[in-house]
Amino acid sequence: MDAPKEHTRCPARGTCPVFLAMSSGAVRYAPSVLGPALDGNLGEEPWDPDSQPHPDEGHPPPLEAVPVPWKSVGPCKSHRTESPRGLAETPGGEEAQGEEGPAAAPLDMLRLRSSSMEIREKGSEFLKEELHKAQKELKLKDEECERLSRVREQLERELEELTASLFEEAHKMVRAANMKQAASEKQLKEARGKVDTTLFAEFQAWRESPTLDKSCPFLERVYREDVGPCLDFTMQELSALVRAAVEDNTLTIEPVASQTPPTAKVAAVECGSTNTCALSGLARACRHRIRLGDSENHYYISPSSRARITAVCNFLTYIRYIQQGLVRQEAEPMFWEITRLRKEMSLAKLGFFPQEA
């Protein structure tokens, strides 16, 4: 049997960094032909190169052994003169392997370093390209943001200008309307101040006991000044019949049908044609005809004659509403409405009438 190996102690166990690293379990010792075969106790127990620190001694678990070539840096400071005879003798094969390891290790390191430098350079170039792209995109976005900002500012300015112009125009329109209203109110007050007190007194007296009797002062004046002249047509006989029908509220006005033949009692030349007015006797296009009471006879009338009859009918209708108590107003608004209706009769008598008539 082989003799038991002697355990040697590390000559510099107290100061050697290798000893300290191995004693703490951070480094695992792998014996080779380059390292001394140490024996002895590192503490209380003998030191074995193949031994590992026990986890229960408070040391961290050992690292996995990584084959790293050792580089001879000479003996420790405290034993510079120590002879290499203390190195452990190994078989010839192991010695050859130990001599080959230090020679191959620098080549591997150089390859690793070269590969690392190449990867680093490629990574640096890639990052530079990405940074350049990002800066370019950021610049384009900044330019677009600046353009949109200018567009927004321009739109805001235009909107402010438009709003200001609209407000100014609205204020002008309001001022003009207020001025017109003030002028109208002033004219109305002046007109009311110039109203004939006699006419208003006659209307107030009639309003106290409204009646359709033409003998009262108010209606007698209106018939004399407006109703009579407005219904005074050239054809006196038919004019009298029309006036009576208007006063009795039995007159009917209807549009003319193009295919309806005339059925008038008077001469056909005077009022029996749609091209001749039965009241004025003038050659006019007659688009309406009148019927008196329950008579079946129809008389074709011109637009001017229709406007005169309609103006009188409107006045008499309003008078009837007042007489029946259907108008709920003060005396002054009623009087101004009657004045407006009298004005329409005067205009129709002079030949001014709406085109649709």
mmCIF file of C-alpha atoms in Angstrom:
data_model
loop_
_atom_site.group_PDB
_atom_site.id
_atom_site.type_symbol
_atom_site.label_atom_id
_atom_site.label_comp_id
_atom_site.label_asym_id
_atom_site.label_seq_id
_atom_site.Cartn_x
_atom_site.Cartn_y
_atom_site.Cartn_z
ATOM 1 C CA MET A 1 0.000 0.000 0.000
ATOM 2 C CA ASP A 2 1.025 3.582 -0.617
ATOM 3 C CA ALA A 3 2.271 5.527 2.293
ATOM 4 C CA PRO A 4 -0.157 8.199 3.603
ATOM 5 C CA LYS A 5 0.439 11.677 2.290
ATOM 6 C CA GLU A 6 2.001 14.086 4.653
ATOM 7 C CA HIS A 7 0.134 17.268 5.332
ATOM 8 C CA THR A 8 2.297 20.340 5.096
ATOM 9 C CA ARG A 9 1.589 23.748 6.334
ATOM 10 C CA CYS A 10 1.727 26.857 4.105
ATOM 11 C CA PRO A 11 4.894 28.730 5.022
ATOM 12 C CA ALA A 12 3.042 32.074 4.788
ATOM 13 C CA ARG A 13 -0.287 31.008 6.152
ATOM 14 C CA GLY A 14 -0.825 34.186 8.096
ATOM 15 C CA THR A 15 -0.139 36.702 5.312
ATOM 16 C CA CYS A 16 -0.534 34.931 1.977
ATOM 17 C CA PRO A 17 -3.642 36.101 0.071
ATOM 18 C CA VAL A 18 -4.061 32.668 -1.447
ATOM 19 C CA PHE A 19 -4.220 31.139 1.984
ATOM 20 C CA LEU A 20 -6.733 33.699 3.175
ATOM 21 C CA ALA A 21 -8.934 33.144 0.099
ATOM 22 C CA MET A 22 -8.785 29.385 0.442
ATOM 23 C CA SER A 23 -9.379 29.436 4.184
ATOM 24 C CA SER A 24 -12.557 31.520 3.659
ATOM 25 C CA GLY A 25 -13.834 29.144 0.981
ATOM 26 C CA ALA A 26 -13.848 31.799 -1.776
ATOM 27 C CA VAL A 27 -11.172 29.933 -3.780
ATOM 28 C CA ARG A 28 -10.885 26.225 -4.304
ATOM 29 C CA TYR A 29 -7.415 24.936 -4.603
ATOM 30 C CA ALA A 30 -6.649 22.734 -7.596
ATOM 31 C CA PRO A 31 -3.191 21.230 -7.338
ATOM 32 C CA SER A 32 -0.892 21.310 -10.325
ATOM 33 C CA VAL A 33 2.770 20.958 -10.955
ATOM 34 C CA LEU A 34 3.220 24.720 -10.558
ATOM 35 C CA GLY A 35 1.952 24.986 -6.987
ATOM 36 C CA PRO A 36 3.640 23.663 -3.882
ATOM 37 C CA ALA A 37 2.225 20.697 -2.112
ATOM 38 C CA LEU A 38 1.274 22.202 1.200
ATOM 39 C CA ASP A 39 0.354 20.357 4.270
ATOM 40 C CA GLY A 40 -0.288 21.074 7.861
ATOM 41 C CA ASN A 41 -3.141 22.789 9.689
ATOM 42 C CA LEU A 42 -4.625 26.092 8.585
ATOM 43 C CA GLY A 43 -6.310 26.249 11.908
ATOM 44 C CA GLU A 44 -6.668 23.441 14.331
ATOM 45 C CA GLU A 45 -6.924 20.761 11.640
ATOM 46 C CA PRO A 46 -4.453 19.690 8.970
ATOM 47 C CA TRP A 47 -4.719 21.423 5.612
ATOM 48 C CA ASP A 48 -5.587 19.202 2.696
ATOM 49 C CA PRO A 49 -5.295 20.573 -0.840
ATOM 50 C CA ASP A 50 -8.278 18.485 -1.939
ATOM 51 C CA SER A 51 -10.408 19.402 1.050
ATOM 52 C CA GLN A 52 -13.307 21.868 0.909
ATOM 53 C CA PRO A 53 -14.549 24.147 3.665
ATOM 54 C CA HIS A 54 -17.515 22.797 5.522
ATOM 55 C CA PRO A 55 -20.715 24.820 5.345
ATOM 56 C CA ASP A 56 -21.324 24.340 9.074
ATOM 57 C CA GLU A 57 -18.116 26.239 9.866
ATOM 58 C CA GLY A 58 -19.749 29.548 8.935
ATOM 59 C CA HIS A 59 -18.155 29.821 5.488
ATOM 60 C CA PRO A 60 -20.140 30.395 2.307
ATOM 61 C CA PRO A 61 -20.659 27.453 -0.017
ATOM 62 C CA PRO A 62 -17.685 26.791 -2.285
ATOM 63 C CA LEU A 63 -17.570 28.156 -5.799
ATOM 64 C CA GLU A 64 -17.499 25.837 -8.761
ATOM 65 C CA ALA A 65 -14.001 25.160 -9.894
ATOM 66 C CA VAL A 66 -13.160 27.057 -13.047
ATOM 67 C CA PRO A 67 -10.045 25.976 -14.908
ATOM 68 C CA VAL A 68 -7.968 29.133 -14.957
ATOM 69 C CA PRO A 69 -4.290 28.925 -15.765
ATOM 70 C CA TRP A 70 -1.947 29.926 -13.009
ATOM 71 C CA LYS A 71 0.796 32.375 -13.654
ATOM 72 C CA SER A 72 3.913 32.002 -11.654
ATOM 73 C CA VAL A 73 4.696 35.201 -9.823
ATOM 74 C CA GLY A 74 7.482 33.766 -7.728
ATOM 75 C CA PRO A 75 7.553 32.742 -4.126
ATOM 76 C CA CYS A 76 5.910 34.626 -1.291
ATOM 77 C CA LYS A 77 7.727 37.541 0.234
ATOM 78 C CA SER A 78 8.501 35.773 3.472
ATOM 79 C CA HIS A 79 10.074 32.808 1.653
ATOM 80 C CA ARG A 80 11.814 34.258 -1.394
ATOM 81 C CA THR A 81 14.784 31.959 -0.898
ATOM 82 C CA GLU A 82 12.798 28.805 -0.605
ATOM 83 C CA SER A 83 13.988 26.118 -2.941
ATOM 84 C CA PRO A 84 11.575 24.700 -5.526
ATOM 85 C CA ARG A 85 12.439 21.304 -4.188
ATOM 86 C CA GLY A 86 9.329 21.540 -2.023
ATOM 87 C CA LEU A 87 7.113 21.254 -5.071
ATOM 88 C CA ALA A 88 5.114 18.089 -5.209
ATOM 89 C CA GLU A 89 6.335 15.578 -7.687
ATOM 90 C CA THR A 90 3.798 14.486 -10.273
ATOM 91 C CA PRO A 91 3.818 11.849 -12.974
ATOM 92 C CA GLY A 92 5.215 12.671 -16.359
ATOM 93 C CA GLY A 93 1.805 13.000 -18.058
ATOM 94 C CA GLU A 94 0.535 15.546 -15.591
ATOM 95 C CA GLU A 95 3.772 17.518 -15.901
ATOM 96 C CA ALA A 96 3.312 17.691 -19.683
ATOM 97 C CA GLN A 97 -0.262 18.832 -19.295
ATOM 98 C CA GLY A 98 0.812 21.521 -16.813
ATOM 99 C CA GLU A 99 3.466 22.770 -19.214
ATOM 100 C CA GLU A 100 0.938 22.923 -22.086
ATOM 101 C CA GLY A 101 -1.743 24.837 -20.070
ATOM 102 C CA PRO A 102 0.206 28.107 -19.533
ATOM 103 C CA ALA A 103 1.036 28.274 -23.225
ATOM 104 C CA ALA A 104 -2.573 27.825 -24.457
ATOM 105 C CA ALA A 105 -4.110 30.135 -21.867
ATOM 106 C CA PRO A 106 -2.695 33.430 -23.289
ATOM 107 C CA LEU A 107 -4.017 32.510 -26.735
ATOM 108 C CA ASP A 108 -7.493 31.884 -25.362
ATOM 109 C CA MET A 109 -7.361 35.138 -23.454
ATOM 110 C CA LEU A 110 -6.282 37.005 -26.573
ATOM 111 C CA ARG A 111 -9.102 35.431 -28.543
ATOM 112 C CA LEU A 112 -11.607 36.312 -25.862
ATOM 113 C CA ARG A 113 -10.325 39.845 -25.676
ATOM 114 C CA SER A 114 -10.385 40.244 -29.448
ATOM 115 C CA SER A 115 -13.920 38.861 -29.659
ATOM 116 C CA SER A 116 -15.016 41.102 -26.801
ATOM 117 C CA MET A 117 -13.528 44.171 -28.469
ATOM 118 C CA GLU A 118 -15.229 43.288 -31.762
ATOM 119 C CA ILE A 119 -18.602 42.817 -30.062
ATOM 120 C CA ARG A 120 -18.120 46.051 -28.172
ATOM 121 C CA GLU A 121 -17.289 47.963 -31.353
ATOM 122 C CA LYS A 122 -20.277 46.524 -33.222
ATOM 123 C CA GLY A 123 -22.546 47.288 -30.275
ATOM 124 C CA SER A 124 -21.174 50.816 -30.123
ATOM 125 C CA GLU A 125 -21.813 51.330 -33.855
ATOM 126 C CA PHE A 126 -25.338 49.953 -33.556
ATOM 127 C CA LEU A 127 -26.098 52.222 -30.603
ATOM 128 C CA LYS A 128 -24.686 55.216 -32.477
ATOM 129 C CA GLU A 129 -26.895 54.451 -35.490
ATOM 130 C CA GLU A 130 -29.965 54.051 -33.289
ATOM 131 C CA LEU A 131 -29.123 57.276 -31.490
ATOM 132 C CA HIS A 132 -28.746 59.067 -34.821
ATOM 133 C CA LYS A 133 -32.115 57.726 -36.017
ATOM 134 C CA ALA A 134 -33.792 58.747 -32.771
ATOM 135 C CA GLN A 135 -32.281 62.233 -32.966
ATOM 136 C CA LYS A 136 -33.416 62.564 -36.582
ATOM 137 C CA GLU A 137 -36.950 61.453 -35.748
ATOM 138 C CA LEU A 138 -37.008 63.763 -32.755
ATOM 139 C CA LYS A 139 -35.912 66.655 -34.940
ATOM 140 C CA LEU A 140 -38.667 65.898 -37.468
ATOM 141 C CA LYS A 141 -41.231 65.722 -34.687
ATOM 142 C CA ASP A 142 -39.980 69.011 -33.256
ATOM 143 C CA GLU A 143 -40.322 70.632 -36.677
ATOM 144 C CA GLU A 144 -43.845 69.229 -37.077
ATOM 145 C CA CYS A 145 -44.798 70.427 -33.602
ATOM 146 C CA GLU A 146 -43.431 73.862 -34.402
ATOM 147 C CA ARG A 147 -45.388 73.980 -37.671
ATOM 148 C CA LEU A 148 -48.599 72.897 -35.940
ATOM 149 C CA SER A 149 -47.966 75.463 -33.236
ATOM 150 C CA ARG A 150 -47.653 78.200 -35.856
ATOM 151 C CA VAL A 151 -50.851 77.022 -37.558
ATOM 152 C CA ARG A 152 -52.677 77.029 -34.239
ATOM 153 C CA GLU A 153 -51.458 80.514 -33.410
ATOM 154 C CA GLN A 154 -52.555 81.750 -36.824
ATOM 155 C CA LEU A 155 -56.002 80.189 -36.415
ATOM 156 C CA GLU A 156 -56.341 81.693 -32.962
ATOM 157 C CA ARG A 157 -55.449 85.130 -34.307
ATOM 158 C CA GLU A 158 -57.931 84.793 -37.164
ATOM 159 C CA LEU A 159 -60.608 83.592 -34.763
ATOM 160 C CA GLU A 160 -59.971 86.517 -32.437
ATOM 161 C CA GLU A 161 -60.126 88.956 -35.337
ATOM 162 C CA LEU A 162 -63.333 87.371 -36.639
ATOM 163 C CA THR A 163 -64.908 87.418 -33.183
ATOM 164 C CA ALA A 164 -63.930 91.043 -32.697
ATOM 165 C CA SER A 165 -65.347 92.013 -36.098
ATOM 166 C CA LEU A 166 -68.580 90.118 -35.425
ATOM 167 C CA PHE A 167 -68.991 91.786 -32.052
ATOM 168 C CA GLU A 168 -68.290 95.164 -33.593
ATOM 169 C CA GLU A 169 -70.811 94.523 -36.358
ATOM 170 C CA ALA A 170 -73.372 93.313 -33.826
ATOM 171 C CA HIS A 171 -72.831 96.445 -31.713
ATOM 172 C CA LYS A 172 -73.280 98.597 -34.802
ATOM 173 C CA MET A 173 -76.521 96.827 -35.668
ATOM 174 C CA VAL A 174 -77.785 97.159 -32.104
ATOM 175 C CA ARG A 175 -76.898 100.851 -32.035
ATOM 176 C CA ALA A 176 -78.608 101.399 -35.392
ATOM 177 C CA ALA A 177 -81.708 99.523 -34.217
ATOM 178 C CA ASN A 178 -81.790 101.508 -30.990
ATOM 179 C CA MET A 179 -81.479 104.764 -32.914
ATOM 180 C CA LYS A 180 -84.276 103.750 -35.267
ATOM 181 C CA GLN A 181 -86.461 102.703 -32.374
ATOM 182 C CA ALA A 182 -85.800 105.959 -30.585
ATOM 183 C CA ALA A 183 -86.611 107.901 -33.765
ATOM 184 C CA SER A 184 -89.822 105.901 -34.272
ATOM 185 C CA GLU A 185 -90.885 106.446 -30.688
ATOM 186 C CA LYS A 186 -90.182 110.139 -31.054
ATOM 187 C CA GLN A 187 -92.223 110.321 -34.253
ATOM 188 C CA LEU A 188 -95.021 108.378 -32.597
ATOM 189 C CA LYS A 189 -95.083 110.738 -29.668
ATOM 190 C CA GLU A 190 -95.096 113.711 -32.012
ATOM 191 C CA ALA A 191 -97.875 112.131 -34.078
ATOM 192 C CA ARG A 192 -99.911 111.390 -30.977
ATOM 193 C CA GLY A 193 -99.447 114.930 -29.881
ATOM 194 C CA LYS A 194 -100.762 116.136 -33.246
ATOM 195 C CA VAL A 195 -103.786 113.854 -33.322
ATOM 196 C CA ASP A 196 -106.956 115.682 -33.947
ATOM 197 C CA THR A 197 -108.635 115.749 -30.590
ATOM 198 C CA THR A 198 -112.015 115.946 -32.337
ATOM 199 C CA LEU A 199 -111.528 112.595 -34.104
ATOM 200 C CA PHE A 200 -110.328 110.884 -30.951
ATOM 201 C CA ALA A 201 -113.203 112.353 -28.969
ATOM 202 C CA GLU A 202 -115.688 111.101 -31.554
ATOM 203 C CA PHE A 203 -114.103 107.627 -31.409
ATOM 204 C CA GLN A 204 -114.204 107.553 -27.600
ATOM 205 C CA ALA A 205 -117.844 108.577 -27.655
ATOM 206 C CA TRP A 206 -118.637 105.828 -30.153
ATOM 207 C CA ARG A 207 -116.598 103.303 -28.112
ATOM 208 C CA GLU A 208 -118.714 103.978 -25.045
ATOM 209 C CA SER A 209 -121.718 102.540 -26.906
ATOM 210 C CA PRO A 210 -120.461 100.945 -30.152
ATOM 211 C CA THR A 211 -123.031 100.678 -32.926
ATOM 212 C CA LEU A 212 -123.107 100.155 -36.682
ATOM 213 C CA ASP A 213 -125.481 103.059 -37.219
ATOM 214 C CA LYS A 214 -123.983 105.416 -39.785
ATOM 215 C CA SER A 215 -125.692 108.395 -38.194
ATOM 216 C CA CYS A 216 -123.259 108.580 -35.227
ATOM 217 C CA PRO A 217 -120.584 111.276 -35.666
ATOM 218 C CA PHE A 218 -117.659 108.850 -35.791
ATOM 219 C CA LEU A 219 -119.012 106.447 -38.441
ATOM 220 C CA GLU A 220 -120.639 109.280 -40.397
ATOM 221 C CA ARG A 221 -117.201 110.927 -40.809
ATOM 222 C CA VAL A 222 -115.507 107.646 -41.806
ATOM 223 C CA TYR A 223 -118.212 106.833 -44.382
ATOM 224 C CA ARG A 224 -118.048 110.308 -45.805
ATOM 225 C CA GLU A 225 -114.255 110.554 -45.998
ATOM 226 C CA ASP A 226 -113.173 106.963 -46.733
ATOM 227 C CA VAL A 227 -115.837 104.299 -47.282
ATOM 228 C CA GLY A 228 -117.982 106.235 -49.756
ATOM 229 C CA PRO A 229 -115.127 107.396 -52.047
ATOM 230 C CA CYS A 230 -113.500 103.954 -51.935
ATOM 231 C CA LEU A 231 -116.680 102.183 -53.155
ATOM 232 C CA ASP A 232 -117.573 104.815 -55.721
ATOM 233 C CA PHE A 233 -117.042 103.051 -59.062
ATOM 234 C CA THR A 234 -117.851 104.031 -62.632
ATOM 235 C CA MET A 235 -120.764 101.619 -62.903
ATOM 236 C CA GLN A 236 -123.047 103.380 -60.421
ATOM 237 C CA GLU A 237 -125.834 100.800 -60.354
ATOM 238 C CA LEU A 238 -123.536 97.883 -59.629
ATOM 239 C CA SER A 239 -121.499 100.100 -57.279
ATOM 240 C CA ALA A 240 -124.597 100.755 -55.122
ATOM 241 C CA LEU A 241 -125.341 97.019 -54.969
ATOM 242 C CA VAL A 242 -121.759 96.274 -53.953
ATOM 243 C CA ARG A 243 -121.849 98.938 -51.208
ATOM 244 C CA ALA A 244 -125.088 97.541 -49.778
ATOM 245 C CA ALA A 245 -123.692 93.992 -49.813
ATOM 246 C CA VAL A 246 -120.495 95.140 -48.089
ATOM 247 C CA GLU A 247 -122.439 96.927 -45.350
ATOM 248 C CA ASP A 248 -124.673 93.878 -44.867
ATOM 249 C CA ASN A 249 -121.631 91.563 -44.937
ATOM 250 C CA THR A 250 -123.129 89.442 -47.737
ATOM 251 C CA LEU A 251 -120.569 90.018 -50.476
ATOM 252 C CA THR A 252 -118.436 87.082 -51.640
ATOM 253 C CA ILE A 253 -115.109 87.341 -53.486
ATOM 254 C CA GLU A 254 -113.660 84.243 -55.117
ATOM 255 C CA PRO A 255 -110.893 83.525 -57.645
ATOM 256 C CA VAL A 256 -111.823 83.030 -61.268
ATOM 257 C CA ALA A 257 -111.718 79.570 -62.804
ATOM 258 C CA SER A 258 -110.406 79.768 -66.351
ATOM 259 C CA GLN A 259 -113.145 77.515 -67.750
ATOM 260 C CA THR A 260 -116.101 79.231 -66.002
ATOM 261 C CA PRO A 261 -118.228 81.222 -68.538
ATOM 262 C CA PRO A 262 -119.579 84.641 -67.477
ATOM 263 C CA THR A 263 -123.226 84.787 -66.290
ATOM 264 C CA ALA A 264 -123.691 88.497 -65.585
ATOM 265 C CA LYS A 265 -126.949 90.337 -66.112
ATOM 266 C CA VAL A 266 -125.270 93.501 -67.399
ATOM 267 C CA ALA A 267 -123.988 93.918 -70.909
ATOM 268 C CA ALA A 268 -121.326 91.374 -71.796
ATOM 269 C CA VAL A 269 -119.132 94.058 -73.261
ATOM 270 C CA GLU A 270 -118.977 95.988 -69.974
ATOM 271 C CA CYS A 271 -118.691 93.274 -67.301
ATOM 272 C CA GLY A 272 -119.317 89.910 -68.840
ATOM 273 C CA SER A 273 -115.694 89.129 -69.784
ATOM 274 C CA THR A 274 -112.652 88.143 -67.776
ATOM 275 C CA ASN A 275 -110.776 90.878 -69.612
ATOM 276 C CA THR A 276 -113.109 93.712 -68.565
ATOM 277 C CA CYS A 277 -113.829 94.914 -65.008
ATOM 278 C CA ALA A 278 -117.577 94.998 -64.242
ATOM 279 C CA LEU A 279 -117.166 97.922 -61.779
ATOM 280 C CA SER A 280 -114.754 100.233 -63.574
ATOM 281 C CA GLY A 281 -115.538 99.186 -67.156
ATOM 282 C CA LEU A 282 -111.838 99.177 -67.990
ATOM 283 C CA ALA A 283 -110.101 96.473 -69.957
ATOM 284 C CA ARG A 284 -108.174 94.656 -67.271
ATOM 285 C CA ALA A 285 -107.277 91.049 -66.567
ATOM 286 C CA CYS A 286 -109.868 89.926 -64.041
ATOM 287 C CA ARG A 287 -108.627 87.185 -61.765
ATOM 288 C CA HIS A 288 -111.510 87.439 -59.234
ATOM 289 C CA ARG A 289 -115.248 87.716 -59.309
ATOM 290 C CA ILE A 290 -117.869 88.813 -56.772
ATOM 291 C CA ARG A 291 -121.273 87.485 -55.870
ATOM 292 C CA LEU A 292 -123.886 89.630 -54.130
ATOM 293 C CA GLY A 293 -125.903 87.913 -51.418
ATOM 294 C CA ASP A 294 -127.675 84.768 -52.543
ATOM 295 C CA SER A 295 -127.583 85.718 -56.195
ATOM 296 C CA GLU A 296 -126.095 83.279 -58.636
ATOM 297 C CA ASN A 297 -124.727 86.051 -60.811
ATOM 298 C CA HIS A 298 -120.999 86.673 -60.779
ATOM 299 C CA TYR A 299 -119.211 89.889 -61.704
ATOM 300 C CA TYR A 300 -115.621 89.893 -62.803
ATOM 301 C CA ILE A 301 -113.508 92.598 -61.182
ATOM 302 C CA SER A 302 -109.977 93.894 -61.709
ATOM 303 C CA PRO A 303 -107.239 93.780 -59.027
ATOM 304 C CA SER A 304 -107.705 97.487 -58.310
ATOM 305 C CA SER A 305 -111.441 97.106 -57.678
ATOM 306 C CA ARG A 306 -110.831 94.059 -55.508
ATOM 307 C CA ALA A 307 -108.282 95.998 -53.399
ATOM 308 C CA ARG A 308 -110.779 98.835 -52.808
ATOM 309 C CA ILE A 309 -113.548 96.442 -51.768
ATOM 310 C CA THR A 310 -111.182 94.452 -49.534
ATOM 311 C CA ALA A 311 -109.963 97.620 -47.736
ATOM 312 C CA VAL A 312 -113.523 98.624 -46.860
ATOM 313 C CA CYS A 313 -114.398 95.074 -45.750
ATOM 314 C CA ASN A 314 -111.376 95.001 -43.423
ATOM 315 C CA PHE A 315 -112.412 98.262 -41.779
ATOM 316 C CA LEU A 316 -116.024 97.235 -41.291
ATOM 317 C CA THR A 317 -114.951 93.811 -39.944
ATOM 318 C CA TYR A 318 -112.791 95.474 -37.270
ATOM 319 C CA ILE A 319 -115.679 97.801 -36.350
ATOM 320 C CA ARG A 320 -117.975 94.802 -35.963
ATOM 321 C CA TYR A 321 -115.396 93.051 -33.714
ATOM 322 C CA ILE A 322 -115.307 96.107 -31.438
ATOM 323 C CA GLN A 323 -119.092 96.312 -31.433
ATOM 324 C CA GLN A 324 -119.293 92.616 -30.472
ATOM 325 C CA GLY A 325 -116.732 93.029 -27.680
ATOM 326 C CA LEU A 326 -114.091 90.795 -29.270
ATOM 327 C CA VAL A 327 -111.308 93.420 -29.123
ATOM 328 C CA ARG A 328 -109.756 93.655 -25.636
ATOM 329 C CA GLN A 329 -107.642 96.793 -25.875
ATOM 330 C CA GLU A 330 -107.463 100.324 -24.569
ATOM 331 C CA ALA A 331 -109.016 103.168 -26.526
ATOM 332 C CA GLU A 332 -105.716 104.488 -27.902
ATOM 333 C CA PRO A 333 -104.521 101.221 -29.566
ATOM 334 C CA MET A 334 -107.985 100.758 -31.077
ATOM 335 C CA PHE A 335 -107.938 104.262 -32.481
ATOM 336 C CA TRP A 336 -104.501 103.728 -34.075
ATOM 337 C CA GLU A 337 -105.662 100.487 -35.686
ATOM 338 C CA ILE A 338 -108.717 102.257 -37.121
ATOM 339 C CA THR A 339 -106.413 104.995 -38.422
ATOM 340 C CA ARG A 340 -104.257 102.366 -40.167
ATOM 341 C CA LEU A 341 -107.333 100.790 -41.793
ATOM 342 C CA ARG A 342 -108.494 104.215 -42.996
ATOM 343 C CA LYS A 343 -105.051 104.748 -44.495
ATOM 344 C CA GLU A 344 -105.392 101.476 -46.454
ATOM 345 C CA MET A 345 -108.749 102.623 -47.837
ATOM 346 C CA SER A 346 -107.213 105.926 -48.924
ATOM 347 C CA LEU A 347 -104.292 104.170 -50.685
ATOM 348 C CA ALA A 348 -106.604 101.680 -52.419
ATOM 349 C CA LYS A 349 -108.799 104.534 -53.598
ATOM 350 C CA LEU A 350 -105.705 106.141 -55.160
ATOM 351 C CA GLY A 351 -104.802 102.909 -56.956
ATOM 352 C CA PHE A 352 -102.046 101.604 -54.585
ATOM 353 C CA PHE A 353 -102.605 97.967 -53.757
ATOM 354 C CA PRO A 354 -100.513 94.807 -53.246
ATOM 355 C CA GLN A 355 -99.484 92.968 -56.418
ATOM 356 C CA GLU A 356 -101.189 89.760 -55.282
ATOM 357 C CA ALA A 357 -104.512 91.538 -55.364
#
